[in-house]
């Protein structure tokens, strides 16, 4: 952990030294087949990169120089050079890659293949497929522990969070969660895994050590039916204090105090909010809103939505190169 | 049983092939507990369903293929939980007693039985000696009486009822501000029941039936060459001199005339109900809420498209899989209690959880409206409010029910 923190601090320092590279947010537009690039300093759309069929999952290389894009209908991963803002490489990724994450050492790319029940491991240097772990039906959510030893993948129809040994590519445990789990996220201290259940309407908090559910968070948005409150994206601040949970068709982000596990506030964002990303300094959170085709900017300190930025068609995920996402 | 096993193994083999060349690691065994095998029965009607368009003729394995697809999904989860699911099937012979058929499945180990039966046969099965030992999942009968006067504590209704389908359709038509309906009803009992549901729905939501006409089944050939020429003359004549209306509602469950109405009506009006815009629990064109995944899995395995009956079969099989995953498939009482509990929330690609109405064991579900090529809309429509669940704006609600579960 101390190593992780110092590495993160180092990256922040590095980013501060080269602001042009530090301040772009990359948004995958699922139906637009493009990546929208937002300048995070000015919060303005900078450019749009055509990228291939059905871009969804995004991940950043450990050096911040590359953003990887999962192209679901092309069965490929595209690599975008964050400096030239163009596609520098593509490689085969198995059938229907949905979400992707990189290992903390930057060597491995993890891919959930929604259509073949597999978590696939790629060597990022050689683009070679290392192997796979067979999971439940429709793998989607993906999280890597801060120490890089464990990968957690969720399966939408089997309703499980699968804990996978990152080195041996073997399943360590399967935890049954609520219906249609979409996303998993480790707390920055690596002690908890949060798993969202879109149809179950909950977040299951799993103890990363015992791999048992320790608590379930449910959301009650005043004036909204329970069935319209569908947790999908989870973003935990780098300092580990706040979790932002996107509630899909409720058009809101729930702000959760990580320690007390209490919902502090609901923030109205654009329509059908999927995933989100913090700026490296945790000052802002940007959300991808799938139906209103925009990105909402949340001032994290004030817990207020301060801006919305029009992007491509059906924005799905966001990454902002910087310290590794928890 | 053996056929099932080989199919299952073949499926598994296919799965391994898919991820070739580098082979995926098999899941780690979860525990030393002995594997639990859950046998699911599939009981189907003797008669073939019919259709006017040859595109709508059901496949030989209509419904059962959906159940098998649900079993496949259950078996993937089962690998992690030490559970296996297998299917035993029985097709009624003409005149065969449904209770005896159910006893056959029960004798082969099935405690959970998916039933694609007529209302009459479903009740016979439910009230038989074997029925007392099984939990039935009605996937093929839309009859209201099964959920109302003749509801049974051992019958869960996965298929939407006629009232639910009618309400799903009518909500959309009223959202479109189409309020005046001309009803054309066939001469068979099922047609009359469907017309009743459509008329009830129109009245309930503030639409108006301007006239009702009956299209008598004269026993004409549905798809004969000469039939087409005849129909072209017959339908305009049959539909002329109607009071002003917005939509023609076809009540033709027997597939005698409904699909002949579009483009042949005297007045240029859209058709809905049994043709045109059709309310249903599934459509092969539907791709919202992740449905594409299921459509593709099904099409890969069965080399055909997934029908509404298939989806009802998949949904019932998945309900049983969920009960098993929650340690509630050991006996039918535990399963039933689980389905009625707050813990039960089925994800079935409908954009919200499906739950069970505790007053009559009907699965709450959105209704898709299909034009045959695309899903035009999904009901309930915005603005149709309910104090408990908007899904309960579809079909008969708790205060109206005549069901008394024992």
PDB file of N, CA and C in Angstrom, chain B residues 197-235:
ATOM      1  N   UNK B 197     -61.159  -8.536 -22.951  1.00  0.00           N
ATOM      2  CA  UNK B 197     -60.006  -7.892 -22.300  1.00  0.00           C
ATOM      3  C   UNK B 197     -59.712  -6.541 -22.947  1.00  0.00           C
ATOM      4  N   UNK B 198     -59.776  -6.482 -24.274  1.00  0.00           N
ATOM      5  CA  UNK B 198     -59.501  -5.217 -24.978  1.00  0.00           C
ATOM      6  C   UNK B 198     -60.564  -4.167 -24.638  1.00  0.00           C
ATOM      7  N   UNK B 199     -61.815  -4.600 -24.571  1.00  0.00           N
ATOM      8  CA  UNK B 199     -62.896  -3.655 -24.279  1.00  0.00           C
ATOM      9  C   UNK B 199     -62.817  -3.165 -22.826  1.00  0.00           C
ATOM     10  N   UNK B 200     -62.510  -4.080 -21.928  1.00  0.00           N
ATOM     11  CA  UNK B 200     -62.371  -3.708 -20.531  1.00  0.00           C
ATOM     12  C   UNK B 200     -61.263  -2.658 -20.370  1.00  0.00           C
ATOM     13  N   UNK B 201     -60.168  -2.906 -21.085  1.00  0.00           N
ATOM     14  CA  UNK B 201     -59.024  -2.020 -21.001  1.00  0.00           C
ATOM     15  C   UNK B 201     -59.353  -0.626 -21.538  1.00  0.00           C
ATOM     16  N   UNK B 202     -60.063  -0.594 -22.665  1.00  0.00           N
ATOM     17  CA  UNK B 202     -60.441   0.692 -23.260  1.00  0.00           C
ATOM     18  C   UNK B 202     -61.293   1.480 -22.261  1.00  0.00           C
ATOM     19  N   UNK B 203     -62.252   0.814 -21.659  1.00  0.00           N
ATOM     20  CA  UNK B 203     -63.131   1.468 -20.691  1.00  0.00           C
ATOM     21  C   UNK B 203     -62.340   1.942 -19.475  1.00  0.00           C
ATOM     22  N   UNK B 204     -61.433   1.071 -19.006  1.00  0.00           N
ATOM     23  CA  UNK B 204     -60.654   1.363 -17.805  1.00  0.00           C
ATOM     24  C   UNK B 204     -59.818   2.634 -17.960  1.00  0.00           C
ATOM     25  N   UNK B 205     -59.222   2.799 -19.145  1.00  0.00           N
ATOM     26  CA  UNK B 205     -58.293   3.916 -19.319  1.00  0.00           C
ATOM     27  C   UNK B 205     -58.910   5.107 -20.050  1.00  0.00           C
ATOM     28  N   UNK B 206     -60.192   5.047 -20.383  1.00  0.00           N
ATOM     29  CA  UNK B 206     -60.844   6.222 -20.973  1.00  0.00           C
ATOM     30  C   UNK B 206     -60.905   6.233 -22.483  1.00  0.00           C
ATOM     31  N   UNK B 207     -60.774   5.069 -23.117  1.00  0.00           N
ATOM     32  CA  UNK B 207     -60.984   4.977 -24.557  1.00  0.00           C
ATOM     33  C   UNK B 207     -62.450   4.684 -24.838  1.00  0.00           C
ATOM     34  N   UNK B 208     -62.812   4.580 -26.127  1.00  0.00           N
ATOM     35  CA  UNK B 208     -64.211   4.336 -26.457  1.00  0.00           C
ATOM     36  C   UNK B 208     -64.320   3.293 -27.561  1.00  0.00           C
ATOM     37  N   UNK B 209     -65.183   2.317 -27.325  1.00  0.00           N
ATOM     38  CA  UNK B 209     -65.456   1.323 -28.376  1.00  0.00           C
ATOM     39  C   UNK B 209     -66.612   1.868 -29.199  1.00  0.00           C
ATOM     40  N   UNK B 210     -66.350   2.210 -30.460  1.00  0.00           N
ATOM     41  CA  UNK B 210     -67.425   2.816 -31.261  1.00  0.00           C
ATOM     42  C   UNK B 210     -68.339   1.745 -31.858  1.00  0.00           C
ATOM     43  N   UNK B 211     -67.774   0.556 -32.081  1.00  0.00           N
ATOM     44  CA  UNK B 211     -68.611  -0.528 -32.609  1.00  0.00           C
ATOM     45  C   UNK B 211     -67.847  -1.833 -32.482  1.00  0.00           C
ATOM     46  N   UNK B 212     -68.599  -2.921 -32.426  1.00  0.00           N
ATOM     47  CA  UNK B 212     -67.983  -4.238 -32.404  1.00  0.00           C
ATOM     48  C   UNK B 212     -68.558  -5.070 -33.539  1.00  0.00           C
ATOM     49  N   UNK B 213     -67.699  -5.698 -34.304  1.00  0.00           N
ATOM     50  CA  UNK B 213     -68.179  -6.558 -35.398  1.00  0.00           C
ATOM     51  C   UNK B 213     -67.616  -7.957 -35.211  1.00  0.00           C
ATOM     52  N   UNK B 214     -68.359  -8.921 -35.638  1.00  0.00           N
ATOM     53  CA  UNK B 214     -67.877 -10.296 -35.525  1.00  0.00           C
ATOM     54  C   UNK B 214     -67.475 -10.856 -36.877  1.00  0.00           C
ATOM     55  N   UNK B 215     -66.302 -11.428 -36.918  1.00  0.00           N
ATOM     56  CA  UNK B 215     -65.826 -12.083 -38.136  1.00  0.00           C
ATOM     57  C   UNK B 215     -65.968 -13.581 -37.922  1.00  0.00           C
ATOM     58  N   UNK B 216     -66.967 -14.148 -38.570  1.00  0.00           N
ATOM     59  CA  UNK B 216     -67.235 -15.575 -38.344  1.00  0.00           C
ATOM     60  C   UNK B 216     -66.214 -16.431 -39.087  1.00  0.00           C
ATOM     61  N   UNK B 217     -65.738 -17.464 -38.409  1.00  0.00           N
ATOM     62  CA  UNK B 217     -64.806 -18.393 -39.040  1.00  0.00           C
ATOM     63  C   UNK B 217     -65.612 -19.333 -39.925  1.00  0.00           C
ATOM     64  N   UNK B 218     -65.513 -19.106 -41.234  1.00  0.00           N
ATOM     65  CA  UNK B 218     -66.274 -19.929 -42.172  1.00  0.00           C
ATOM     66  C   UNK B 218     -65.457 -21.138 -42.604  1.00  0.00           C
ATOM     67  N   UNK B 219     -64.299 -21.296 -41.991  1.00  0.00           N
ATOM     68  CA  UNK B 219     -63.477 -22.469 -42.280  1.00  0.00           C
ATOM     69  C   UNK B 219     -62.709 -22.379 -43.581  1.00  0.00           C
ATOM     70  N   UNK B 220     -62.527 -21.173 -44.101  1.00  0.00           N
ATOM     71  CA  UNK B 220     -61.799 -20.985 -45.352  1.00  0.00           C
ATOM     72  C   UNK B 220     -60.332 -21.320 -45.214  1.00  0.00           C
ATOM     73  N   UNK B 221     -59.703 -21.645 -46.347  1.00  0.00           N
ATOM     74  CA  UNK B 221     -58.276 -21.970 -46.321  1.00  0.00           C
ATOM     75  C   UNK B 221     -57.483 -20.713 -46.006  1.00  0.00           C
ATOM     76  N   UNK B 222     -56.579 -20.805 -45.057  1.00  0.00           N
ATOM     77  CA  UNK B 222     -55.854 -19.622 -44.623  1.00  0.00           C
ATOM     78  C   UNK B 222     -54.900 -19.118 -45.698  1.00  0.00           C
ATOM     79  N   UNK B 223     -54.170 -20.017 -46.300  1.00  0.00           N
ATOM     80  CA  UNK B 223     -53.113 -19.535 -47.171  1.00  0.00           C
ATOM     81  C   UNK B 223     -53.246 -20.034 -48.612  1.00  0.00           C
ATOM     82  N   UNK B 224     -54.449 -20.442 -48.983  1.00  0.00           N
ATOM     83  CA  UNK B 224     -54.621 -20.909 -50.366  1.00  0.00           C
ATOM     84  C   UNK B 224     -54.474 -19.740 -51.331  1.00  0.00           C
ATOM     85  N   UNK B 225     -54.020 -20.015 -52.547  1.00  0.00           N
ATOM     86  CA  UNK B 225     -53.807 -18.959 -53.547  1.00  0.00           C
ATOM     87  C   UNK B 225     -55.060 -18.123 -53.771  1.00  0.00           C
ATOM     88  N   UNK B 226     -56.171 -18.805 -53.936  1.00  0.00           N
ATOM     89  CA  UNK B 226     -57.419 -18.085 -54.212  1.00  0.00           C
ATOM     90  C   UNK B 226     -57.849 -17.259 -53.006  1.00  0.00           C
ATOM     91  N   UNK B 227     -57.423 -17.706 -51.812  1.00  0.00           N
ATOM     92  CA  UNK B 227     -57.795 -17.009 -50.587  1.00  0.00           C
ATOM     93  C   UNK B 227     -57.374 -15.557 -50.593  1.00  0.00           C
ATOM     94  N   UNK B 228     -56.183 -15.288 -51.100  1.00  0.00           N
ATOM     95  CA  UNK B 228     -55.649 -13.935 -51.079  1.00  0.00           C
ATOM     96  C   UNK B 228     -56.535 -12.990 -51.879  1.00  0.00           C
ATOM     97  N   UNK B 229     -56.918 -13.434 -53.076  1.00  0.00           N
ATOM     98  CA  UNK B 229     -57.767 -12.599 -53.924  1.00  0.00           C
ATOM     99  C   UNK B 229     -59.102 -12.338 -53.241  1.00  0.00           C
ATOM    100  N   UNK B 230     -59.601 -13.361 -52.619  1.00  0.00           N
ATOM    101  CA  UNK B 230     -60.873 -13.257 -51.925  1.00  0.00           C
ATOM    102  C   UNK B 230     -60.784 -12.268 -50.761  1.00  0.00           C
ATOM    103  N   UNK B 231     -59.697 -12.410 -50.016  1.00  0.00           N
ATOM    104  CA  UNK B 231     -59.500 -11.569 -48.840  1.00  0.00           C
ATOM    105  C   UNK B 231     -59.436 -10.101 -49.232  1.00  0.00           C
ATOM    106  N   UNK B 232     -58.777  -9.833 -50.353  1.00  0.00           N
ATOM    107  CA  UNK B 232     -58.640  -8.442 -50.796  1.00  0.00           C
ATOM    108  C   UNK B 232     -59.997  -7.796 -51.015  1.00  0.00           C
ATOM    109  N   UNK B 233     -60.959  -8.576 -51.455  1.00  0.00           N
ATOM    110  CA  UNK B 233     -62.314  -8.029 -51.663  1.00  0.00           C
ATOM    111  C   UNK B 233     -63.118  -8.062 -50.361  1.00  0.00           C
ATOM    112  N   UNK B 234     -62.903  -9.133 -49.614  1.00  0.00           N
ATOM    113  CA  UNK B 234     -63.736  -9.406 -48.451  1.00  0.00           C
ATOM    114  C   UNK B 234     -63.511  -8.397 -47.310  1.00  0.00           C
ATOM    115  N   UNK B 235     -62.237  -8.103 -46.998  1.00  0.00           N
ATOM    116  CA  UNK B 235     -61.942  -7.274 -45.820  1.00  0.00           C
ATOM    117  C   UNK B 235     -62.449  -5.835 -45.986  1.00  0.00           C
TER     118      UNK B 235
END
